[in-house]
Amino acid sequence: MSGDNEDTQTADETTLDEKEVQDKVISPEKAEEAKLKARYPNLGNKPGGSDLLRKRLQKGQKYFDSGDYNMAKAKIKNKQLPTAAPEKTEITGDHIPTPQDLPQRKPSLVASKLAG
Amino acid sequence: IVFKVVVVSCAGAGGGNCDVQWCFSQVKGSIDDDVAEADIISTVEFNHSGELLATGDKGGRVVIFQQEPESKNQPQCRGEYNVYSTFQSHEPEFDYLKSLEIEEKINKIRWLPQKNAAQFLLSTNDKTIKLWKISERDKRPEGYNLKEEDGRYRDLNTVTTLRVPVFRPMDLMVEASPRRVFANAHTYHINSTSVNSDCETYLSADDLRINLWHLEITDRSFNIVDIKPANMEELTEVITAAEFHPNQCNTFVYSSSKGTIRMCDMRASALCDKHAKMFEEPEDPNNRSFFSEIISSISDVKFSHSGRYMMTRDYLSVKIWDLNMETRPVETYQVHEYLRSKLCSLYENDCIFDKFECCWNGNDSVVMTGSYNNFFRMFDRGYRQDVTLEASRENSKPRSVLKPRKVSTGGKRKKDEISVDSLDFNKKILHTAWHPLDNIIAVATTNNLYIFEEKLN
């Protein structure tokens, strides 16, 4: 019986539906899984696998091309690099992103409110 | 034989273990509902004596509280915790080479055992660990005759007497200075640090590797665990937490996103990729679902003070393991089982990835962990009882006893109970700490720190 369950997880939709009816009675977790699959039919069957983990490992990745930046700096030499208008949050088009354009994460100059 | 323990809720008016009633002591932080990101508390840790309590936040700041000595006037009240020192530990950085933004958020603070007058702690963000020295200065030398009033050095020809400065008392000043910076050793994000019982070395763990450091040496670090696959497509699990054994300096454990804990012995080999023991509870294949692996991911692992047991926290439960038995935990406590039928929405709003911590009380008889709606749970291992308490401003009258809370799971909701659908999932208690000796606990809500203590009669 346990062997069957493993197989039907990757089988076609109709067998899965039958199991869902059974499982709604048995396991709240399986019922939740059915709900999720109904909302996102393209969800892969391997949830804990590479995709999720790789997303976790890539946390903090931002776009900035140091090559472009240094090339642009070399070309313009003494002149100031064109900086994005303050309202622009996205760097697009010909503008070369500079470190100044990246959303500045300034260190907290304010003391923690816990110390207040 | 299944070792699963069924826990009965404490029906009485008291909380926690049968004889302990918890009452509100203090709350730190602003009442403001609008929380700035920087103010989100990311770690809480008592030092080894319990006299100091440190917090770290998303803004990279550390605040240390010190317990006031017990006053003779009020012997029934334990001393209050007041601000002792605060400093900016880490700052945001940008790695231009990797296009990687490095958060200043303090992931962990670990205190070193005290060896002299100064206190030392390790604080870490995603990439860099720093050793901070916190020292007191209560006297200063006075009586120099080498400088003018405004600080300029006097012309030495005008100095005619030899005056030896004398130390005079001054207002207490607490200074924090970074003594060591341990950088550039982690490609991935650091999740844990742990000081060895030898007080000379410590480990730092990221998603795929664990490094061993000597506290005096910053330009070198030994890699002791490496689970990075040759081909990243084959990545199946990451390291989620690691800790040194409290008294065996050669032993440490690390937990994974797949719900396993590996214990390693550093005497066996330089690279501890081969574990000495692997702790894993067998899974019922009938119950496997899309969520199984995600909710089995261990978010915290803590050795008991005795060193005989370790505790792990996964999304829905707390498990106690006997270090001599790898096959299954000896105790399992359900933190919020009612969430099992909400996993779909918890996956959609990312709450299923919340990393809850757990802690032991001083004598390892009670364990504690957080939940949602600013609830936190205590499990008494001896009396087999558990309680749910709440950290909220509504229960913040000095010394008011905390009333146990209950989440109603069935159709009928009793008075004073809260239904699962009314729980606020934005109010999470991820970080809690228990005083090493007394019944004093520190519970962090999003941006407030609550201190509760045992009601003394």
Coordinates of C-alpha atoms in Angstrom, one line a residue, chain B:
Chain B
I1 CA 7.5 0.9 20.5
V2 CA 6.9 4.5 19.6
F3 CA 8.4 7.0 21.9
K4 CA 6.0 9.8 21.0
V5 CA 4.8 11.5 24.2
V6 CA 1.2 12.8 24.4
V7 CA 1.2 16.1 26.2
V8 CA -1.8 17.1 28.3
S9 CA -2.6 20.8 28.7
C10 CA -2.2 22.3 32.1
A11 CA -5.8 22.8 33.1
G12 CA -5.2 24.9 36.2
A13 CA -4.9 28.7 36.4
G14 CA -1.2 28.6 36.6
G15 CA 1.2 28.5 33.7
G16 CA 4.2 26.5 32.7
N17 CA 5.1 23.8 35.0
C18 CA 2.6 23.2 37.7
D19 CA 4.1 25.4 40.3
V20 CA 5.4 28.3 38.2
Q21 CA 3.2 31.3 37.4
W22 CA 4.7 33.8 35.0
C23 CA 4.2 37.5 35.3
F24 CA 5.1 40.5 33.3
S25 CA 8.3 42.3 34.3
Q26 CA 9.4 44.7 31.6
V27 CA 8.9 45.6 28.0
K28 CA 11.5 47.4 25.8
G29 CA 10.9 49.2 22.5
S30 CA 8.5 51.5 21.0
I31 CA 4.7 51.2 21.2
D32 CA 4.5 52.4 17.7
D33 CA 2.6 50.1 15.4
D34 CA 4.5 51.3 12.4
V35 CA 7.7 49.3 12.7
A36 CA 10.9 50.4 10.9
E37 CA 12.8 47.5 9.4
A38 CA 15.9 48.3 11.3
D39 CA 14.0 47.8 14.6
I40 CA 13.1 44.2 13.9
I41 CA 14.8 42.1 16.6
S42 CA 16.8 39.3 15.1
T43 CA 18.5 37.7 18.1
V44 CA 18.3 37.5 21.9
E45 CA 20.9 36.0 24.2
F46 CA 21.6 35.9 27.9
N47 CA 25.2 35.7 29.0
H48 CA 26.5 32.8 31.1
S49 CA 25.6 34.4 34.4
G50 CA 22.3 35.9 33.2
E51 CA 23.4 39.3 34.4
L52 CA 23.5 40.6 30.8
L53 CA 21.0 40.2 28.1
A54 CA 21.9 41.1 24.5
T55 CA 19.7 41.8 21.5
G56 CA 20.6 42.3 17.9
D57 CA 18.4 43.8 15.2
K58 CA 18.0 44.1 11.5
G59 CA 19.7 47.5 11.5
G60 CA 22.9 45.9 12.7
R61 CA 22.7 47.3 16.2
V62 CA 23.3 45.5 19.5
V63 CA 21.7 46.6 22.7
I64 CA 22.9 45.0 26.0
F65 CA 20.8 45.2 29.2
Q66 CA 22.2 44.6 32.6
Q67 CA 20.2 43.3 35.5
E68 CA 20.2 45.6 38.5
P69 CA 21.4 43.9 41.7
E70 CA 18.6 42.8 44.0
S71 CA 17.6 45.6 46.3
K72 CA 17.3 45.1 50.0
N73 CA 14.0 47.1 50.0
Q74 CA 12.3 44.6 47.6
P75 CA 13.8 41.2 48.1
Q76 CA 10.9 39.6 46.3
C77 CA 11.6 41.4 43.1
R78 CA 14.5 40.3 40.9
G79 CA 16.5 43.1 39.5
E80 CA 15.3 44.9 36.4
Y81 CA 17.1 44.9 33.2
N82 CA 18.3 48.3 32.1
V83 CA 20.4 49.5 29.1
Y84 CA 24.1 48.9 29.7
S85 CA 25.6 49.4 26.3
T86 CA 24.5 49.9 22.7
F87 CA 26.5 50.0 19.6
Q88 CA 26.5 49.5 15.8
S89 CA 27.9 46.1 15.2
H90 CA 27.6 45.7 11.5
E91 CA 26.9 48.0 8.6
P92 CA 25.3 47.3 5.2
E93 CA 27.8 46.4 2.5
F94 CA 27.8 45.8 -1.2
D95 CA 30.0 43.2 -2.8
Y96 CA 30.6 44.7 -6.2
L97 CA 32.3 41.6 -7.5
K98 CA 29.4 39.4 -6.9
S99 CA 26.6 41.9 -7.1
L100 CA 25.6 40.9 -3.7
E101 CA 24.0 43.1 -1.1
I102 CA 25.1 42.2 2.4
E103 CA 22.6 42.9 5.1
E104 CA 23.7 44.4 8.4
K105 CA 21.1 42.3 10.2
I106 CA 22.6 40.5 13.2
N107 CA 21.9 36.8 12.8
K108 CA 23.4 35.6 16.1
I109 CA 25.0 36.8 19.3
R110 CA 27.0 34.4 21.4
W111 CA 28.6 35.4 24.7
L112 CA 32.0 34.2 25.7
P113 CA 32.4 32.9 29.3
Q114 CA 33.7 35.7 31.4
K115 CA 37.5 35.5 32.1
N116 CA 38.2 39.0 33.4
A117 CA 36.5 42.3 34.1
A118 CA 35.5 42.7 30.5
Q119 CA 32.7 40.9 28.7
F120 CA 33.1 39.5 25.2
L121 CA 30.5 38.6 22.6
L122 CA 30.5 37.3 19.0
S123 CA 28.0 39.0 16.7
T124 CA 27.5 38.0 13.1
N125 CA 25.7 39.1 10.1
D126 CA 25.5 37.0 6.8
K127 CA 29.2 37.3 6.0
T128 CA 31.3 38.6 8.9
I129 CA 31.7 37.7 12.5
K130 CA 33.0 40.2 15.0
L131 CA 34.3 39.8 18.5
W132 CA 33.3 42.8 20.7
K133 CA 34.8 43.7 24.0
I134 CA 32.5 45.5 26.4
S135 CA 34.4 47.1 29.3
E136 CA 33.7 49.5 32.1
R137 CA 35.5 52.6 32.9
D138 CA 34.8 54.2 36.2
K139 CA 37.9 56.1 36.9
R140 CA 40.2 58.4 34.9
P141 CA 43.6 59.8 35.4
E142 CA 43.5 63.5 36.3
G143 CA 46.1 66.1 37.0
Y144 CA 48.2 66.2 33.8
N145 CA 50.0 69.4 33.5
L146 CA 51.1 69.0 29.9
K147 CA 48.0 70.5 28.3
E148 CA 46.2 73.9 28.4
E149 CA 42.5 74.1 29.4
D150 CA 41.5 74.0 25.7
G151 CA 43.6 70.9 25.0
R152 CA 46.6 72.3 23.3
Y153 CA 49.9 71.1 24.4
R154 CA 51.8 73.5 26.5
D155 CA 55.2 74.7 25.5
L156 CA 57.4 72.3 27.5
N157 CA 59.6 75.2 28.6
T158 CA 56.7 76.4 30.7
V159 CA 56.4 73.2 32.6
T160 CA 58.4 73.4 35.7
T161 CA 57.0 70.7 37.9
L162 CA 56.7 67.0 37.6
R163 CA 53.1 66.1 38.3
V164 CA 52.0 62.5 38.5
P165 CA 48.3 62.1 37.4
V166 CA 46.0 60.4 39.9
F167 CA 43.0 58.2 39.1
R168 CA 39.8 59.7 40.2
P169 CA 36.3 58.2 40.1
M170 CA 34.1 59.2 37.2
D171 CA 30.6 58.3 36.0
L172 CA 30.5 54.8 34.8
M173 CA 31.2 54.6 31.1
V174 CA 30.6 51.4 29.2
E175 CA 32.7 51.0 26.1
A176 CA 32.2 48.5 23.3
S177 CA 35.1 48.0 20.9
P178 CA 35.6 45.5 18.1
R179 CA 38.6 43.4 19.0
R180 CA 38.5 40.9 16.1
V181 CA 36.9 40.9 12.7
F182 CA 36.6 37.4 11.1
A183 CA 35.8 38.1 7.5
N184 CA 35.9 36.6 4.0
A185 CA 35.4 33.0 5.0
H186 CA 31.8 32.4 4.0
T187 CA 30.5 32.3 0.4
Y188 CA 27.0 31.6 1.7
H189 CA 24.9 33.1 4.4
I190 CA 26.0 32.5 8.0
N191 CA 23.2 31.1 10.1
S192 CA 25.0 30.1 13.3
T193 CA 28.0 30.6 15.5
S194 CA 28.9 28.6 18.6
V195 CA 31.7 29.0 21.1
N196 CA 33.6 25.8 22.0
S197 CA 33.8 24.7 25.6
D198 CA 37.6 25.2 25.3
C199 CA 36.9 28.9 25.1
E200 CA 39.6 29.2 22.4
T201 CA 37.8 28.2 19.3
Y202 CA 34.4 28.7 17.8
L203 CA 32.5 27.5 14.7
S204 CA 30.5 29.5 12.1
A205 CA 28.1 27.8 9.8
D206 CA 26.6 28.9 6.5
D207 CA 24.2 27.1 4.2
L208 CA 26.8 24.7 2.9
R209 CA 29.9 25.0 5.0
I210 CA 31.1 25.1 8.6
N211 CA 34.3 26.8 9.6
L212 CA 36.4 26.5 12.8
W213 CA 38.1 29.6 14.1
H214 CA 40.5 30.4 16.8
L215 CA 39.4 33.5 18.7
E216 CA 42.8 35.1 18.4
I217 CA 43.3 34.5 14.7
T218 CA 41.4 36.3 12.0
D219 CA 43.3 35.6 8.9
R220 CA 42.8 31.8 8.9
S221 CA 39.9 29.5 9.4
F222 CA 39.6 25.7 9.0
N223 CA 36.8 24.3 7.0
I224 CA 35.3 21.3 8.9
V225 CA 32.1 20.6 7.0
D226 CA 31.5 21.0 3.3
I227 CA 28.2 19.8 1.8
K228 CA 28.4 21.7 -1.4
P229 CA 27.8 19.3 -4.3
A230 CA 30.2 19.3 -7.3
N231 CA 27.2 20.2 -9.4
M232 CA 24.8 22.7 -7.8
E233 CA 21.9 21.1 -9.8
E234 CA 22.3 18.2 -7.4
L235 CA 21.8 20.4 -4.3
T236 CA 19.2 18.7 -2.0
E237 CA 19.8 20.1 1.4
V238 CA 21.4 23.0 3.3
I239 CA 22.8 23.4 6.7
T240 CA 20.3 25.3 8.9
A241 CA 22.0 25.4 12.4
A242 CA 25.1 24.2 14.2
E243 CA 26.3 24.1 17.8
F244 CA 29.2 22.8 19.8
H245 CA 28.5 20.3 22.6
P246 CA 28.5 22.1 26.0
N247 CA 31.3 20.1 27.5
Q248 CA 32.8 17.8 24.9
C249 CA 35.1 20.2 22.9
N250 CA 35.5 17.7 20.1
T251 CA 31.8 17.3 19.3
F252 CA 29.4 19.5 17.4
V253 CA 26.1 19.0 15.6
Y254 CA 24.5 20.5 12.5
S255 CA 20.9 20.3 11.3
S256 CA 19.6 20.4 7.8
S257 CA 16.7 21.5 5.7
K258 CA 15.7 17.9 5.4
G259 CA 15.1 17.4 9.1
T260 CA 18.3 15.5 9.9
I261 CA 20.9 16.2 12.5
R262 CA 24.5 15.1 12.1
M263 CA 26.9 14.8 15.0
C264 CA 30.5 15.1 14.2
D265 CA 33.7 14.3 16.1
M266 CA 36.6 16.6 15.2
R267 CA 39.1 14.0 16.4
A268 CA 38.1 11.6 13.6
S269 CA 39.4 13.7 10.7
A270 CA 40.2 17.2 9.7
L271 CA 37.1 17.4 7.4
C272 CA 34.1 16.1 9.2
D273 CA 32.0 15.3 6.2
K274 CA 31.4 11.8 7.5
H275 CA 29.2 12.1 10.5
A276 CA 29.7 10.1 13.7
K277 CA 26.0 9.9 14.3
M278 CA 22.9 10.9 12.2
F279 CA 19.7 11.6 13.9
E280 CA 16.6 11.2 11.8
E281 CA 13.0 10.3 12.6
P282 CA 11.7 7.8 10.0
E283 CA 8.9 9.3 8.0
D284 CA 5.6 7.5 7.3
P285 CA 5.6 7.4 3.5
N286 CA 1.8 7.4 3.6
N287 CA 1.8 10.9 5.1
R288 CA 4.3 12.4 2.6
S289 CA 3.0 15.5 0.9
F290 CA 4.3 18.5 -1.0
F291 CA 4.9 20.2 2.4
S292 CA 6.6 17.3 4.2
E293 CA 10.2 18.3 3.5
I294 CA 9.6 22.0 4.0
I295 CA 8.0 21.6 7.5
S296 CA 10.6 19.1 8.5
S297 CA 13.4 21.6 8.0
I298 CA 15.0 22.2 11.3
S299 CA 15.2 25.9 12.2
D300 CA 17.2 25.6 15.4
V301 CA 19.2 23.0 17.4
K302 CA 20.2 23.4 21.0
F303 CA 22.1 21.1 23.3
S304 CA 20.7 20.7 26.8
H305 CA 22.9 22.2 29.6
S306 CA 23.7 18.7 30.7
G307 CA 24.9 17.7 27.3
R308 CA 22.8 14.5 27.4
Y309 CA 20.1 15.7 25.1
M310 CA 19.5 18.1 22.2
M311 CA 16.4 19.8 21.1
T312 CA 15.4 20.6 17.5
R313 CA 12.6 22.9 16.2
D314 CA 10.9 22.3 13.0
Y315 CA 7.9 24.2 11.7
L316 CA 5.2 22.5 13.7
S317 CA 7.0 20.8 16.6
V318 CA 9.9 20.6 19.1
K319 CA 11.7 17.4 19.5
I320 CA 14.0 16.2 22.2
W321 CA 16.7 13.7 21.2
D322 CA 18.8 11.5 23.5
L323 CA 22.3 11.7 22.0
N324 CA 22.6 7.9 22.5
M325 CA 19.7 7.2 20.2
E326 CA 19.7 8.2 16.6
T327 CA 16.6 6.5 15.4
R328 CA 13.9 8.7 16.8
P329 CA 13.4 11.6 19.3
V330 CA 12.5 10.6 22.9
E331 CA 10.0 13.4 23.2
T332 CA 7.9 15.3 20.6
Y333 CA 5.9 18.4 21.5
Q334 CA 3.4 19.9 19.1
V335 CA 3.7 23.7 19.0
H336 CA 0.8 24.6 16.8
E337 CA -0.6 21.5 15.2
Y338 CA -3.7 23.4 14.1
L339 CA -1.5 25.0 11.4
R340 CA -1.3 21.7 9.5
S341 CA -4.6 22.4 7.9
K342 CA -3.4 25.9 6.9
L343 CA -0.2 24.9 5.1
C344 CA -1.4 26.0 1.7
S345 CA -1.9 29.7 2.8
L346 CA 1.2 29.6 5.0
Y347 CA 3.1 28.5 1.9
E348 CA 1.6 31.3 -0.2
N349 CA 2.4 34.0 2.4
D350 CA 5.9 32.5 3.0
C351 CA 5.2 32.0 6.7
I352 CA 6.0 28.3 6.3
F353 CA 9.6 29.4 5.9
D354 CA 9.7 31.2 9.3
K355 CA 12.6 30.1 11.4
F356 CA 11.6 29.7 15.0
E357 CA 14.2 29.2 17.7
C358 CA 13.9 27.2 20.9
C359 CA 15.5 27.2 24.3
W360 CA 16.0 25.2 27.5
N361 CA 15.5 26.4 31.1
G362 CA 18.5 26.2 33.4
N363 CA 17.9 22.7 34.7
D364 CA 16.6 21.3 31.3
S365 CA 13.2 20.5 32.8
V366 CA 11.2 23.0 30.6
V367 CA 11.6 24.0 26.9
M368 CA 10.2 27.0 25.2
T369 CA 9.6 28.2 21.7
G370 CA 7.6 30.9 19.9
S371 CA 4.5 30.8 17.7
Y372 CA 2.2 33.3 15.9
N373 CA -0.1 36.0 17.3
N374 CA 2.7 36.8 19.8
F375 CA 2.1 33.5 21.5
F376 CA 4.9 31.4 22.9
R377 CA 4.8 27.9 24.3
M378 CA 6.4 26.1 27.2
F379 CA 6.6 22.4 27.6
D380 CA 7.4 20.9 31.0
R381 CA 9.2 17.6 30.3
G382 CA 8.8 16.3 33.8
Y383 CA 5.1 17.1 34.5
R384 CA 4.2 16.4 30.8
Q385 CA 2.3 19.7 30.7
D386 CA 2.4 22.6 28.3
V387 CA 1.1 26.2 28.3
T388 CA 0.5 28.9 25.8
L389 CA 1.3 32.5 26.9
E390 CA 1.1 35.8 25.1
A391 CA 3.5 38.7 24.9
S392 CA 1.3 41.8 24.5
R393 CA 1.0 45.3 25.8
E394 CA -2.4 44.4 27.1
N395 CA -0.9 42.1 29.7
S396 CA 1.8 44.6 30.7
K397 CA 0.8 45.7 34.1
P398 CA 3.8 45.3 36.4
R399 CA 3.8 41.9 38.0
S400 CA 0.4 40.9 36.5
V401 CA 0.2 37.2 36.1
L402 CA 0.0 35.9 32.5
K403 CA -3.2 34.0 31.7
P404 CA -2.8 30.9 29.6
R405 CA -4.1 31.3 26.1
K406 CA -5.9 28.7 24.0
V407 CA -6.4 28.4 20.3
S408 CA -9.7 26.7 19.4
T409 CA -9.5 24.1 16.8
G410 CA -12.9 22.7 16.7
G411 CA -16.1 24.3 15.5
K412 CA -17.1 25.6 18.9
R413 CA -15.1 28.4 20.2
K414 CA -15.1 28.8 24.0
K415 CA -15.0 32.2 25.6
D416 CA -11.4 33.6 25.8
E417 CA -10.3 31.2 23.1
I418 CA -9.0 32.5 19.8
S419 CA -9.9 30.8 16.5
V420 CA -7.1 29.8 14.1
D421 CA -8.4 32.2 11.5
S422 CA -8.1 35.1 13.8
L423 CA -4.4 34.6 14.5
D424 CA -2.2 37.3 13.4
F425 CA 0.6 35.7 11.3
N426 CA 2.6 39.0 11.2
K427 CA 3.1 38.8 14.9
K428 CA 5.7 36.1 15.2
I429 CA 7.8 35.2 18.2
L430 CA 11.0 33.7 16.6
H431 CA 13.5 34.5 19.3
T432 CA 13.2 33.6 23.0
A433 CA 15.9 33.2 25.7
W434 CA 15.8 31.7 29.2
H435 CA 18.0 32.9 32.0
P436 CA 20.7 30.3 32.7
L437 CA 19.8 30.0 36.4
D438 CA 16.5 31.7 37.3
N439 CA 13.0 31.6 35.9
I440 CA 13.4 34.8 33.9
I441 CA 12.7 34.8 30.2
A442 CA 13.2 37.2 27.4
V443 CA 10.7 37.0 24.5
A444 CA 11.1 39.1 21.4
T445 CA 8.1 40.1 19.4
T446 CA 8.7 41.9 16.1
N447 CA 10.2 45.0 17.6
N448 CA 9.7 44.7 21.3
L449 CA 11.5 42.8 24.0
Y450 CA 9.4 41.4 26.8
I451 CA 10.9 40.2 30.1
F452 CA 8.8 37.8 32.2
E453 CA 9.6 36.3 35.5
E454 CA 8.4 33.7 37.9
K455 CA 5.9 35.1 40.4
L456 CA 7.5 35.0 43.8
N457 CA 5.4 35.0 46.9

